[in-house]
Amino acid sequence: MRESLINLCGRAEGLLELEFATFLIETPQPLNSLHENGVVQPKKVAFVGSGPMPLTSSIMAIHHMKFTHFDNFDVDEAANGVVRQLVVSDAELEKGMKFETCDIVNVKEKLSEYDCIFLAALVGLNKDEKLKILSHLRKYMKEGGILLVN
């Protein structure tokens, strides 16, 4: 049973990554969606559901938004512990990234600090949870802030 679940999760993650990569390939300048909505050089960005290998926020911090601070949120302390160990090897990256362990619905006023919030596809296990999270983000986000849902 365990092996079956691992295979299923692996296929699902692979399909999610394929879908997101295909979107990026088909979008000539993927960051233009931020620019088109008035987010030119965001000061603070949040990633909700960043996991143990936050590639999106890392790539954006290294190559596209060098002067932006990234807060990465995940409910799994083990995932955050691993990524903290990875990031510590790069002083510049470590300086611009923070990893917080919490359920995003417990974060309120702080959400108003972010110019842009990225919501990972695996946040919320079912439709009701996803709607609860989206409603919460909408309620506490900065007015004019951008929400990107993977």
Tab-separated table of C-alpha atoms in Angstrom:
chain	number	residue	atom	x	y	z
A	1	MET	CA	0.000	0.000	0.000
A	2	ARG	CA	2.827	2.421	0.925
A	3	GLU	CA	4.574	1.862	-2.400
A	4	SER	CA	1.304	2.461	-4.244
A	5	LEU	CA	0.777	5.778	-2.426
A	6	ILE	CA	4.345	6.884	-3.115
A	7	ASN	CA	3.880	6.157	-6.824
A	8	LEU	CA	0.555	7.995	-6.904
A	9	CYS	CA	2.007	11.045	-5.125
A	10	GLY	CA	5.018	11.039	-7.419
A	11	ARG	CA	2.844	10.976	-10.548
A	12	ALA	CA	0.602	13.727	-9.174
A	13	GLU	CA	3.563	15.976	-8.289
A	14	GLY	CA	5.073	15.334	-11.707
A	15	LEU	CA	1.828	16.343	-13.431
A	16	LEU	CA	1.590	19.536	-11.351
A	17	GLU	CA	5.168	20.466	-12.212
A	18	LEU	CA	4.560	19.661	-15.888
A	19	GLU	CA	1.456	21.868	-15.939
A	20	PHE	CA	3.275	24.791	-14.311
A	21	ALA	CA	6.347	24.398	-16.531
A	22	THR	CA	4.127	24.281	-19.629
A	23	PHE	CA	2.415	27.486	-18.511
A	24	LEU	CA	5.787	29.191	-18.084
A	25	ILE	CA	7.007	27.982	-21.479
A	26	GLU	CA	3.865	29.264	-23.210
A	27	THR	CA	4.145	32.642	-21.472
A	28	PRO	CA	6.893	34.652	-23.235
A	29	GLN	CA	7.724	36.776	-20.159
A	30	PRO	CA	6.148	35.031	-17.134
A	31	LEU	CA	6.954	37.878	-14.754
A	32	ASN	CA	5.135	40.351	-17.002
A	33	SER	CA	1.861	39.355	-15.308
A	34	LEU	CA	3.202	41.015	-12.175
A	35	HIS	CA	4.359	44.108	-14.061
A	36	GLU	CA	1.027	44.368	-15.891
A	37	ASN	CA	-0.723	44.486	-12.522
A	38	GLY	CA	1.508	47.187	-11.097
A	39	VAL	CA	3.960	45.012	-9.176
A	40	VAL	CA	7.261	46.164	-10.652
A	41	GLN	CA	9.795	45.741	-7.848
A	42	PRO	CA	7.917	44.185	-4.925
A	43	LYS	CA	9.456	44.742	-1.517
A	44	LYS	CA	7.911	41.657	0.098
A	45	VAL	CA	6.546	38.461	-1.422
A	46	ALA	CA	4.964	35.489	0.349
A	47	PHE	CA	4.948	31.895	-0.828
A	48	VAL	CA	2.262	29.787	0.823
A	49	GLY	CA	3.011	26.070	0.726
A	50	SER	CA	6.676	26.436	-0.145
A	51	GLY	CA	7.660	22.920	0.944
A	52	PRO	CA	11.166	21.502	1.439
A	53	MET	CA	12.475	22.690	-1.933
A	54	PRO	CA	11.040	26.130	-2.773
A	55	LEU	CA	12.352	26.360	-6.320
A	56	THR	CA	10.030	29.139	-7.453
A	57	SER	CA	10.929	31.561	-4.678
A	58	SER	CA	14.623	30.645	-4.905
A	59	ILE	CA	14.805	31.189	-8.663
A	60	MET	CA	12.901	34.450	-8.399
A	61	ALA	CA	15.162	35.650	-5.566
A	62	ILE	CA	18.362	34.730	-7.389
A	63	HIS	CA	17.485	35.754	-10.952
A	64	HIS	CA	14.493	38.098	-11.045
A	65	MET	CA	13.830	39.878	-7.744
A	66	LYS	CA	17.203	40.333	-6.086
A	67	PHE	CA	16.010	43.192	-3.868
A	68	THR	CA	12.781	41.520	-2.727
A	69	HIS	CA	12.319	39.812	0.642
A	70	PHE	CA	10.635	36.398	0.438
A	71	ASP	CA	8.646	34.861	3.303
A	72	ASN	CA	7.951	31.179	2.705
A	73	PHE	CA	5.113	29.605	4.683
A	74	ASP	CA	4.539	25.897	5.154
A	75	VAL	CA	2.680	23.829	7.754
A	76	ASP	CA	5.467	21.237	7.872
A	77	GLU	CA	8.332	22.106	10.242
A	78	ALA	CA	10.396	19.217	8.876
A	79	ALA	CA	10.173	20.712	5.367
A	80	ASN	CA	11.202	24.121	6.682
A	81	GLY	CA	14.060	22.594	8.650
A	82	VAL	CA	15.460	20.988	5.516
A	83	VAL	CA	15.181	24.113	3.392
A	84	ARG	CA	16.797	26.272	6.079
A	85	GLN	CA	19.811	23.965	5.914
A	86	LEU	CA	19.906	24.314	2.110
A	87	VAL	CA	19.632	28.105	2.100
A	88	VAL	CA	22.249	28.675	4.817
A	89	SER	CA	24.962	27.743	2.298
A	90	ASP	CA	24.208	30.918	0.289
A	91	ALA	CA	24.551	34.090	2.389
A	92	GLU	CA	22.751	36.363	-0.098
A	93	LEU	CA	19.838	33.973	-0.502
A	94	GLU	CA	19.609	33.396	3.246
A	95	LYS	CA	19.505	37.152	3.869
A	96	GLY	CA	16.486	37.600	1.593
A	97	MET	CA	14.438	34.545	2.579
A	98	LYS	CA	12.607	33.519	5.719
A	99	PHE	CA	10.787	30.237	6.398
A	100	GLU	CA	7.834	30.142	8.771
A	101	THR	CA	5.983	27.089	9.991
A	102	CYS	CA	2.286	27.818	10.354
A	103	ASP	CA	-1.133	27.359	8.841
A	104	ILE	CA	-1.719	30.418	6.668
A	105	VAL	CA	-5.250	30.875	8.055
A	106	ASN	CA	-3.596	31.785	11.368
A	107	VAL	CA	-1.669	34.617	9.712
A	108	LYS	CA	-3.710	37.795	9.607
A	109	GLU	CA	-2.299	41.328	9.789
A	110	LYS	CA	1.067	40.239	8.423
A	111	LEU	CA	-0.595	39.352	5.095
A	112	SER	CA	-1.109	43.071	4.471
A	113	GLU	CA	2.688	43.496	4.177
A	114	TYR	CA	3.001	41.556	0.910
A	115	ASP	CA	2.888	43.093	-2.546
A	116	CYS	CA	2.374	39.626	-3.982
A	117	ILE	CA	1.334	36.248	-2.549
A	118	PHE	CA	1.931	32.958	-4.353
A	119	LEU	CA	-0.365	30.077	-3.364
A	120	ALA	CA	0.977	26.602	-4.162
A	121	ALA	CA	-1.304	24.065	-5.808
A	122	LEU	CA	-1.075	21.568	-2.944
A	123	VAL	CA	-2.275	23.998	-0.261
A	124	GLY	CA	-5.692	22.831	0.920
A	125	LEU	CA	-6.568	19.187	0.428
A	126	ASN	CA	-10.078	19.699	-0.922
A	127	LYS	CA	-12.303	22.358	-2.447
A	128	ASP	CA	-13.683	23.584	0.898
A	129	GLU	CA	-10.200	24.031	2.387
A	130	LYS	CA	-8.980	25.848	-0.727
A	131	LEU	CA	-11.980	28.193	-0.639
A	132	LYS	CA	-11.390	28.859	3.077
A	133	ILE	CA	-7.755	29.749	2.385
A	134	LEU	CA	-8.609	31.953	-0.606
A	135	SER	CA	-11.251	33.773	1.408
A	136	HIS	CA	-8.799	34.302	4.267
A	137	LEU	CA	-6.111	35.656	1.945
A	138	ARG	CA	-8.594	37.992	0.287
A	139	LYS	CA	-9.709	39.327	3.668
A	140	TYR	CA	-6.211	40.099	4.983
A	141	MET	CA	-4.155	40.848	1.868
A	142	LYS	CA	-2.815	44.274	1.097
A	143	GLU	CA	-5.261	46.322	-0.944
A	144	GLY	CA	-3.950	46.177	-4.507
A	145	GLY	CA	-1.785	43.158	-3.678
A	146	ILE	CA	-1.551	40.386	-6.253
A	147	LEU	CA	-2.474	36.753	-5.554
A	148	LEU	CA	-1.006	34.151	-7.902
A	149	VAL	CA	-2.400	30.642	-7.630
A	150	ASN	CA	-0.391	27.732	-9.003
